[in-house]
Coordinates of C-alpha atoms in Angstrom, one line a residue:
M187 CA 2.1 35.8 -22.7
R188 CA 0.3 36.8 -19.5
G189 CA -1.9 33.8 -19.7
E190 CA 1.0 31.5 -20.1
D191 CA 2.8 33.0 -17.1
E192 CA -0.3 32.6 -15.0
A193 CA -0.6 28.9 -16.0
K194 CA 3.1 28.3 -15.0
V195 CA 2.5 30.0 -11.6
G196 CA -0.6 27.8 -11.1
T197 CA 1.3 24.6 -12.0
A198 CA 4.2 25.6 -9.8
R199 CA 1.8 26.1 -6.9
R200 CA 0.1 22.8 -7.4
I201 CA 3.5 21.0 -7.4
Y202 CA 4.5 23.0 -4.2
Q203 CA 1.3 22.1 -2.5
A204 CA 1.6 18.4 -3.4
L205 CA 5.2 18.2 -2.1
K206 CA 4.4 20.1 1.0
A207 CA 1.5 17.7 1.8
Q208 CA 3.8 14.7 1.3
I209 CA 6.4 16.1 3.6
L210 CA 3.8 16.8 6.3
D211 CA 2.1 13.4 6.2
G212 CA 5.5 11.6 6.3
T213 CA 5.6 10.3 2.7
Y214 CA 8.9 12.1 2.6
G215 CA 10.7 11.9 5.9
A216 CA 13.5 14.0 7.4
R217 CA 16.7 13.8 5.3
D218 CA 14.9 12.1 2.3
R219 CA 16.0 13.4 -1.0
L220 CA 13.5 14.7 -3.4
P221 CA 13.6 14.0 -7.2
S222 CA 15.8 16.3 -9.2
T223 CA 14.1 19.3 -10.8
R224 CA 14.9 17.8 -14.2
A225 CA 13.3 14.5 -13.3
L226 CA 10.2 16.0 -11.8
A227 CA 9.8 18.3 -14.8
A228 CA 9.9 15.4 -17.1
E229 CA 7.4 13.5 -15.0
F230 CA 4.9 16.4 -15.0
G231 CA 5.6 17.5 -18.6
V232 CA 6.5 21.0 -17.5
S233 CA 9.5 23.2 -17.7
R234 CA 12.3 22.8 -15.2
T235 CA 11.8 26.5 -14.3
T236 CA 8.3 25.7 -13.1
V237 CA 9.5 23.0 -10.8
T238 CA 12.4 25.2 -9.5
V239 CA 9.8 27.8 -8.5
A240 CA 8.0 25.2 -6.4
Y241 CA 11.3 24.0 -4.8
E242 CA 12.3 27.5 -4.0
Q243 CA 9.1 28.2 -2.2
L244 CA 9.6 25.1 0.0
L245 CA 13.2 26.2 0.7
S246 CA 12.0 29.6 1.8
E247 CA 9.5 28.1 4.2
G248 CA 12.1 25.8 5.7
Y249 CA 10.7 22.5 4.4
L250 CA 13.8 21.7 2.3
E251 CA 17.5 22.2 2.5
S252 CA 19.9 22.2 -0.3
R253 CA 23.6 22.5 -1.2
Q254 CA 25.1 23.2 -4.6
G255 CA 25.5 20.1 -6.8
A256 CA 23.2 17.9 -4.7
R257 CA 19.5 17.2 -4.8
S258 CA 17.3 19.0 -2.3
R259 CA 16.3 17.0 0.7
V260 CA 13.7 17.4 3.5
A261 CA 14.8 19.5 6.4
M262 CA 14.7 18.3 10.0
L263 CA 11.6 20.1 11.0
G264 CA 12.0 21.6 14.4
G265 CA 15.7 21.1 14.2
D266 CA 15.4 17.5 15.4
E267 CA 15.2 14.5 13.1
T268 CA 12.8 12.9 15.6
A269 CA 10.7 16.0 16.0
R270 CA 8.4 14.8 13.2
P271 CA 8.6 11.0 12.9
R272 CA 7.9 9.4 9.6
Q273 CA 4.2 8.4 9.5
K274 CA 2.5 6.0 7.2
P275 CA 0.6 7.8 4.4
R276 CA -3.1 7.9 5.2
P277 CA -5.1 5.6 3.1
I278 CA -7.1 7.2 0.4
A279 CA -10.3 6.1 2.0
A280 CA -9.4 8.2 5.1
E281 CA -8.8 11.3 3.0
R282 CA -11.9 11.1 0.8
R283 CA -15.3 10.8 2.2
P284 CA -17.3 8.3 0.2
V285 CA -20.4 9.7 -1.4
A286 CA -22.0 6.3 -2.0
Q287 CA -21.5 2.7 -1.1
A288 CA -19.1 0.9 -3.5
R289 CA -20.9 -1.2 -6.1
L290 CA -19.1 -4.4 -6.2
S291 CA -19.5 -7.5 -8.4
R292 CA -20.5 -10.8 -6.9
F293 CA -16.8 -11.6 -6.8
G294 CA -15.9 -8.3 -5.1
Q295 CA -18.6 -8.9 -2.5
S296 CA -17.3 -12.4 -1.8
L297 CA -13.9 -10.9 -0.7
G298 CA -15.1 -9.6 2.6
E299 CA -13.4 -6.6 4.2
G300 CA -10.0 -7.0 2.5
P301 CA -7.0 -9.2 2.3
A302 CA -6.4 -11.6 5.1
W303 CA -2.9 -10.5 5.8
A304 CA -0.9 -8.9 8.6
P305 CA 2.8 -8.0 8.7
P306 CA 5.2 -10.1 10.7
V307 CA 5.5 -9.0 14.3
A308 CA 8.6 -10.9 15.2
A309 CA 10.4 -7.8 16.4
G310 CA 10.3 -7.7 20.2
L311 CA 8.9 -11.2 20.6
I312 CA 10.8 -14.0 22.4
A313 CA 9.7 -16.3 19.6
D314 CA 7.2 -15.9 16.7
F315 CA 5.9 -19.3 15.7
R316 CA 4.1 -18.0 12.6
Y317 CA 3.9 -20.8 10.0
G318 CA 4.8 -20.1 6.4
D319 CA 7.7 -17.8 7.2
L320 CA 11.3 -18.8 6.4
S321 CA 14.6 -17.7 7.9
G322 CA 16.4 -15.0 5.9
A323 CA 19.7 -16.7 7.0
D324 CA 18.8 -19.8 5.0
F325 CA 18.4 -17.9 1.7
P326 CA 21.2 -18.8 -0.8
D327 CA 22.4 -15.3 -1.5
A328 CA 25.5 -16.2 -3.5
A329 CA 23.8 -18.8 -5.6
W330 CA 20.8 -16.6 -6.3
R331 CA 23.0 -13.6 -7.2
K332 CA 25.0 -15.8 -9.5
A333 CA 21.9 -17.1 -11.2
V334 CA 20.3 -13.7 -11.6
T335 CA 23.6 -12.4 -13.1
L336 CA 23.7 -15.2 -15.6
A337 CA 20.1 -14.6 -16.5
L338 CA 20.8 -10.9 -17.1
R339 CA 23.7 -11.8 -19.4
R340 CA 21.5 -14.0 -21.4
R341 CA 18.7 -11.5 -21.8
P342 CA 17.5 -11.3 -25.4
R343 CA 18.2 -8.3 -27.6
R344 CA 14.5 -7.7 -28.1
L345 CA 12.4 -7.4 -24.9
A346 CA 9.0 -8.9 -25.5
Y347 CA 6.2 -10.8 -23.8
D348 CA 7.1 -14.4 -23.0
D349 CA 5.2 -17.7 -23.3
P350 CA 2.2 -17.6 -20.9
S351 CA 3.0 -21.2 -19.9
G352 CA 6.3 -20.0 -18.6
A353 CA 9.9 -19.6 -19.8
L354 CA 11.0 -22.8 -21.7
P355 CA 14.3 -23.0 -19.9
L356 CA 12.5 -23.2 -16.5
R357 CA 10.0 -25.8 -17.6
T358 CA 12.7 -27.8 -19.2
A359 CA 14.8 -27.7 -16.0
L360 CA 11.7 -28.6 -13.8
Q361 CA 10.9 -31.7 -15.8
P362 CA 13.9 -33.8 -14.7
Y363 CA 14.0 -32.1 -11.3
L364 CA 10.4 -33.3 -10.6
W365 CA 11.4 -36.8 -11.7
R366 CA 14.5 -36.8 -9.4
A367 CA 12.8 -35.2 -6.4
R368 CA 9.3 -36.5 -6.5
G369 CA 9.2 -39.4 -9.1
L370 CA 6.8 -37.3 -11.2
R371 CA 7.0 -37.9 -15.0
C372 CA 5.6 -35.2 -17.3
D373 CA 6.3 -33.3 -20.5
P374 CA 7.5 -29.7 -20.3
G375 CA 4.3 -28.7 -22.1
Q376 CA 2.3 -29.8 -19.1
I377 CA 4.0 -27.4 -16.8
I378 CA 2.5 -23.9 -16.3
I379 CA 4.6 -21.4 -14.3
V380 CA 2.5 -19.3 -11.9
N381 CA 3.1 -16.6 -9.4
G382 CA 3.1 -18.9 -6.4
S383 CA 0.7 -21.7 -5.6
Q384 CA -2.0 -19.2 -4.8
Q385 CA -2.2 -18.2 -8.5
G386 CA -2.3 -21.8 -9.4
L387 CA -5.4 -22.3 -7.3
D388 CA -7.0 -19.2 -8.8
L389 CA -6.4 -20.5 -12.3
A390 CA -7.9 -23.8 -11.5
A391 CA -11.0 -22.1 -10.1
R392 CA -11.3 -20.0 -13.2
V393 CA -10.8 -22.8 -15.6
L394 CA -12.7 -25.6 -13.9
V395 CA -15.4 -24.1 -11.6
D396 CA -18.7 -22.4 -12.4
P397 CA -20.8 -20.5 -9.8
G398 CA -22.8 -23.1 -7.8
D399 CA -20.4 -26.0 -8.5
R400 CA -19.4 -28.1 -5.6
V401 CA -15.7 -28.4 -4.5
A402 CA -14.6 -30.9 -2.0
M403 CA -11.9 -29.7 0.4
E404 CA -10.1 -31.1 3.5
D405 CA -11.3 -29.8 6.8
P406 CA -9.3 -28.4 8.5
G407 CA -7.4 -27.0 5.5
Y408 CA -5.7 -24.2 3.8
V409 CA -7.9 -21.1 4.3
M410 CA -6.7 -19.3 1.1
A411 CA -7.7 -22.3 -1.0
R412 CA -11.2 -22.2 0.5
R413 CA -11.4 -18.4 -0.1
V414 CA -10.4 -18.9 -3.8
F415 CA -13.1 -21.4 -4.5
S416 CA -15.7 -19.5 -2.5
A417 CA -14.8 -16.3 -4.4
A418 CA -15.4 -18.2 -7.7
G419 CA -18.9 -18.9 -6.5
A420 CA -18.3 -22.6 -5.6
D421 CA -20.2 -24.5 -2.9
V422 CA -17.2 -25.6 -0.8
V423 CA -18.0 -28.9 0.9
A424 CA -15.9 -29.6 4.0
I425 CA -14.6 -33.2 4.2
A426 CA -13.2 -34.3 7.5
V427 CA -9.6 -35.6 7.9
D428 CA -8.1 -38.0 10.4
G429 CA -4.7 -39.6 10.9
E430 CA -4.9 -41.1 7.4
G431 CA -5.8 -37.8 5.7
L432 CA -9.0 -37.1 3.8
R433 CA -11.8 -39.4 4.8
T434 CA -12.5 -40.6 1.2
E435 CA -15.6 -42.5 2.2
L436 CA -17.3 -39.2 2.7
L437 CA -17.0 -38.5 -1.1
D438 CA -19.4 -41.4 -1.9
N439 CA -22.4 -39.0 -1.8
L440 CA -20.6 -36.2 -3.7
D441 CA -20.9 -37.4 -7.3
D442 CA -21.6 -33.9 -8.6
A443 CA -18.4 -32.3 -7.4
R444 CA -16.2 -30.7 -10.1
L445 CA -13.1 -30.5 -8.0
A446 CA -11.3 -31.9 -4.9
Y447 CA -8.5 -30.1 -3.2
V448 CA -6.1 -32.2 -1.1
T449 CA -2.6 -32.1 0.5
P450 CA -2.0 -35.8 0.5
S451 CA 1.7 -35.9 1.4
H452 CA 1.5 -33.7 4.5
Q453 CA -2.1 -32.7 5.3
F454 CA -2.3 -29.0 6.2
P455 CA -2.4 -28.3 9.1
L456 CA -2.7 -31.7 10.9
G457 CA 0.1 -33.4 9.1
G458 CA -1.4 -36.8 8.2
V459 CA -0.3 -38.7 5.1
L460 CA -3.1 -39.9 2.9
S461 CA -2.9 -43.7 3.0
A462 CA -2.4 -45.9 -0.1
R463 CA -5.9 -47.2 0.3
R464 CA -7.4 -43.8 0.4
R465 CA -5.3 -42.5 -2.4
Q466 CA -6.7 -45.2 -4.6
A467 CA -10.2 -44.5 -3.4
L468 CA -9.8 -40.8 -4.2
L469 CA -8.5 -41.5 -7.7
S470 CA -11.3 -44.0 -8.4
W471 CA -13.9 -41.4 -7.2
A472 CA -12.3 -38.8 -9.5
R473 CA -12.4 -41.1 -12.5
R474 CA -15.9 -42.3 -11.8
T475 CA -17.4 -38.8 -11.4
G476 CA -15.1 -36.9 -13.9
A477 CA -13.9 -34.5 -11.1
Y478 CA -10.4 -33.1 -11.0
V479 CA -8.1 -33.4 -8.0
I480 CA -5.7 -30.6 -7.1
E481 CA -2.7 -32.1 -5.3
D482 CA -1.0 -29.3 -3.4
D483 CA 2.5 -30.5 -2.6
Y484 CA 3.3 -27.3 -0.7
D485 CA 6.3 -28.6 1.4
G486 CA 7.3 -31.8 -0.4
E487 CA 11.0 -31.1 0.1
Y488 CA 10.9 -31.7 3.8
R489 CA 10.7 -35.3 5.1
Y490 CA 12.5 -36.3 8.3
D491 CA 11.4 -39.6 9.8
I492 CA 9.6 -40.9 6.8
Q493 CA 10.5 -41.7 3.2
P494 CA 9.3 -39.2 0.6
I495 CA 5.7 -39.9 -0.3
P496 CA 5.1 -40.3 -4.1
P497 CA 2.6 -37.8 -5.5
L498 CA -0.9 -38.9 -6.5
Q499 CA 0.2 -37.9 -10.1
T500 CA 2.6 -40.9 -10.2
M501 CA -0.2 -43.4 -9.6
A502 CA -2.4 -45.3 -12.1
E503 CA -5.7 -43.7 -12.9
A504 CA -4.2 -40.2 -12.2
E505 CA -5.3 -38.6 -15.4
N506 CA -7.5 -36.1 -13.6
V507 CA -4.8 -35.0 -11.1
I508 CA -3.4 -31.4 -11.2
Y509 CA -0.1 -31.2 -9.4
L510 CA 0.7 -27.9 -7.6
G511 CA 4.2 -27.0 -6.5
T512 CA 5.9 -23.9 -5.1
I513 CA 9.3 -22.5 -4.2
S514 CA 7.8 -20.6 -1.3
K515 CA 8.9 -23.2 1.2
S516 CA 12.3 -23.9 -0.4
L517 CA 13.6 -20.5 -1.5
S518 CA 11.3 -17.7 -0.4
P519 CA 7.6 -16.8 -0.3
M520 CA 8.7 -13.4 -1.6
L521 CA 9.8 -14.6 -5.0
R522 CA 6.3 -15.6 -6.0
L523 CA 7.0 -18.6 -8.2
G524 CA 5.2 -21.9 -8.4
Y525 CA 4.1 -24.4 -11.0
L526 CA 1.3 -26.6 -12.1
V527 CA 1.6 -29.9 -13.8
V528 CA -1.7 -30.3 -15.7
P529 CA -3.2 -33.1 -17.8
P530 CA -2.4 -32.6 -21.5
S531 CA -6.1 -32.0 -22.1
L532 CA -6.0 -28.9 -19.9
Q533 CA -2.8 -27.3 -21.0
R534 CA -4.2 -24.9 -23.5
A535 CA -7.0 -23.7 -21.2
F536 CA -4.6 -23.1 -18.3
A537 CA -2.1 -21.3 -20.6
A538 CA -4.8 -19.1 -22.0
A539 CA -6.2 -18.3 -18.5
K540 CA -2.7 -17.4 -17.4
Q541 CA -2.2 -15.1 -20.3
L542 CA -5.5 -13.3 -19.5
V543 CA -4.6 -12.9 -15.9
D544 CA -1.1 -11.3 -16.2
R545 CA 0.5 -12.4 -19.5
H546 CA 3.2 -14.5 -17.8
S547 CA 5.2 -14.7 -14.6
P548 CA 8.4 -12.5 -14.4
S549 CA 10.9 -13.7 -16.9
L550 CA 14.1 -12.7 -15.0
E551 CA 13.2 -14.8 -11.9
Q552 CA 12.2 -17.7 -14.1
E553 CA 15.5 -17.7 -15.9
A554 CA 17.4 -17.4 -12.7
L555 CA 15.6 -20.3 -11.1
A556 CA 16.2 -22.3 -14.3
A557 CA 19.9 -21.6 -14.0
M558 CA 19.9 -22.7 -10.3
I559 CA 18.2 -25.9 -11.0
S560 CA 20.3 -26.8 -14.0
S561 CA 23.6 -26.1 -12.2
G562 CA 22.5 -28.3 -9.2
A563 CA 22.7 -25.2 -6.8
Y564 CA 18.9 -25.5 -6.1
E565 CA 19.1 -29.1 -4.9
R566 CA 22.2 -28.4 -2.9
H567 CA 20.4 -25.5 -1.2
I568 CA 17.4 -27.8 -0.5
R569 CA 19.7 -30.3 1.2
R570 CA 21.2 -27.6 3.4
S571 CA 17.8 -26.2 4.2
R572 CA 16.4 -29.6 5.1
R573 CA 19.3 -30.1 7.5
S574 CA 18.7 -26.6 9.1
N575 CA 15.0 -27.1 9.5
G576 CA 15.6 -30.6 10.8
R577 CA 17.6 -29.1 13.6
R578 CA 14.9 -26.6 14.3
R579 CA 12.2 -29.3 14.3
E580 CA 14.3 -31.4 16.7
A581 CA 14.7 -28.4 19.0
L582 CA 11.0 -27.7 19.0
L583 CA 10.0 -31.3 19.7
A584 CA 12.6 -31.6 22.5
A585 CA 11.5 -28.4 24.1
L586 CA 7.8 -29.3 23.9
A587 CA 8.5 -32.7 25.5
A588 CA 10.7 -31.3 28.2
E589 CA 8.7 -28.2 29.1
L590 CA 5.1 -29.3 28.5
G591 CA 5.1 -33.1 28.4
D592 CA 1.7 -34.6 28.5
R593 CA 0.0 -31.2 28.6
V594 CA 0.2 -31.2 24.8
T595 CA -0.4 -33.6 21.9
I596 CA 1.6 -33.1 18.8
S597 CA 0.8 -34.1 15.2
G598 CA 2.3 -33.6 11.8
A599 CA 6.0 -33.6 13.0
D600 CA 7.3 -36.1 10.5
A601 CA 7.4 -33.7 7.6
G602 CA 7.0 -30.0 6.7
L603 CA 7.9 -26.8 8.5
H604 CA 5.2 -26.7 11.2
V605 CA 3.5 -28.9 13.8
A606 CA -0.1 -28.9 15.1
V607 CA -0.2 -28.7 19.0
W608 CA -3.2 -29.6 21.0
F609 CA -3.3 -28.3 24.6
N610 CA -4.9 -31.1 26.6
Q611 CA -5.9 -29.1 29.6
L612 CA -7.6 -26.3 27.7
E613 CA -11.0 -26.5 26.1
K614 CA -11.7 -25.2 22.6
A615 CA -13.3 -22.1 24.1
D616 CA -10.0 -21.2 25.8
E617 CA -8.1 -21.0 22.5
S618 CA -8.5 -17.2 21.9
T619 CA -7.5 -16.5 25.5
L620 CA -4.4 -18.7 25.1
I621 CA -3.4 -16.7 22.0
T622 CA -3.9 -13.4 23.8
K623 CA -2.0 -14.4 26.9
A624 CA 0.8 -15.7 24.8
R625 CA 1.1 -12.4 22.9
E626 CA 1.1 -10.6 26.3
R627 CA 4.2 -12.7 27.1
D628 CA 5.8 -11.8 23.8
I629 CA 5.1 -15.2 22.2
G630 CA 3.7 -15.4 18.7
L631 CA 1.2 -18.2 18.8
Y632 CA -1.4 -18.9 16.1
P633 CA -4.8 -20.6 16.6
I634 CA -5.9 -23.7 14.7
S635 CA -9.7 -22.9 14.8
P636 CA -9.7 -20.5 11.8
L637 CA -8.5 -23.4 9.6
Y638 CA -11.8 -25.3 10.2
S639 CA -14.7 -24.5 8.0
A640 CA -16.9 -24.0 11.0
A641 CA -16.2 -23.3 14.7
D642 CA -18.6 -26.1 15.7
A643 CA -17.4 -28.7 13.2
A644 CA -18.2 -32.1 14.7
H645 CA -14.8 -33.5 13.8
R646 CA -12.9 -30.7 15.6
P647 CA -11.3 -31.8 18.9
D648 CA -12.8 -30.0 21.9
R649 CA -9.4 -28.7 22.9
A650 CA -7.4 -25.5 22.2
G651 CA -5.0 -25.9 19.4
A652 CA -2.2 -24.0 17.7
V653 CA -0.2 -24.3 14.5
M654 CA 3.5 -23.7 15.4
G655 CA 5.9 -22.9 12.6
Y656 CA 9.6 -23.1 13.2
A657 CA 11.4 -22.4 9.9
S658 CA 12.0 -18.7 10.6
L659 CA 13.5 -19.2 14.1
D660 CA 16.9 -19.9 15.5
V661 CA 17.3 -22.9 17.8
P662 CA 17.8 -20.8 21.0
Q663 CA 14.7 -18.8 20.1
I664 CA 12.6 -22.0 19.9
G665 CA 13.7 -23.2 23.3
Q666 CA 13.1 -19.8 24.9
G667 CA 9.7 -19.5 23.3
V668 CA 8.5 -22.9 24.5
A669 CA 9.9 -22.2 28.0
A670 CA 7.9 -19.0 28.1
L671 CA 4.8 -20.8 26.9
A672 CA 5.3 -23.4 29.6
R673 CA 5.5 -20.7 32.3
L674 CA 2.4 -19.1 31.1
L675 CA 0.4 -22.4 31.2
A676 CA 1.8 -23.2 34.7
E677 CA 0.7 -19.9 36.1
W678 CA -2.7 -20.2 34.4
L679 CA -3.5 -23.8 35.2
D680 CA -1.6 -24.8 38.4

């Protein structure tokens, strides 16, 4: 019995020490409620009495406060809720001294120092022109809530893994939607539901690219696509773009490429539309060499002064085209849903790769999106969102013309949710200074240089440039942000 009692005391002390450490490092902040003794006991596989001992010790030392019938919560240390502000938990690497350098695979080594991500910093800024973000006010709360509720009511009696290709109701709903919205004809079996377009690119790299294979990619272009192919061991070949999109004549000496990645309907980031002549040249090259073409239609819902551009996949000789779509620009990038339309010959390979990566995308969100599309709510939302973003675009273009005039050159304004802006009086070397000065004036401005494969790319204009997104901003914010940018340039250059 004595041994059992000592074990209980030791376990209680370990629980006490763990909770105390989490209180002190801010994991549990002032007034946060701790798990109930019953819940924590079940989690640790110990008796409730053991957990109670740990809680009582924390109470006696003043770390917790409790009242009958309620869960214990963290006391306001020092008598003031702000006396110990919540801190971010320290990363594991800071708490544990490494004893040896991590041994990474070739893939792991290719990833650099970590994810290329930073949290939004819109708070406190006059305007944050970060591209890729959407306005929370545009999200269709009521329609999405209704769709999720309907999906929950329809959930099966048995909860099991779903089809790796995606929920059949969503693929069945997407088929006619893609025909209505983009003129794209396909069979539901060709559609693979993915966790956003990024996973679609990853699957394509896994299925189609071996280490050392060459992949042609627009330059400038989408950095995360370049990183996916590089991580797969590909030799990414930068192909310059101009006002007509990808310069397809540069593919003539690239007969051994396995893949080409393009954004033909709205080149990212410069905004050019791949001309009909070049579209045909690209497809002819793919057919001649046996290469596949990934067509990333990342913002195909947003066309303003031009007619919708039919996808490559709708053209003759398009049997090697893989169409990539997403709802990140129409609903939310936080939902992580996208889709591939693959040639029939690739369907099994892509479905099998998807199953190995994560079984399948979340079923509830798929069922909810299917309900939205089938009811017409999704397309009604897109029409509203297109109008809202059209007003934002008009405000940005008007402000740039009024405040900056011929000091800037704008491209890519006919479609999408961003524009590329070149500052005619600033050299390429001034770009980083411009970004820093803008941030000092509470303007979120983002450089165009990182989107080029190399800083000294011969086809890059020798001017400072920025990519300005507007979909997350209110119209007044856009005007205020551009006015502040104009004042900055006037003080700097005049």
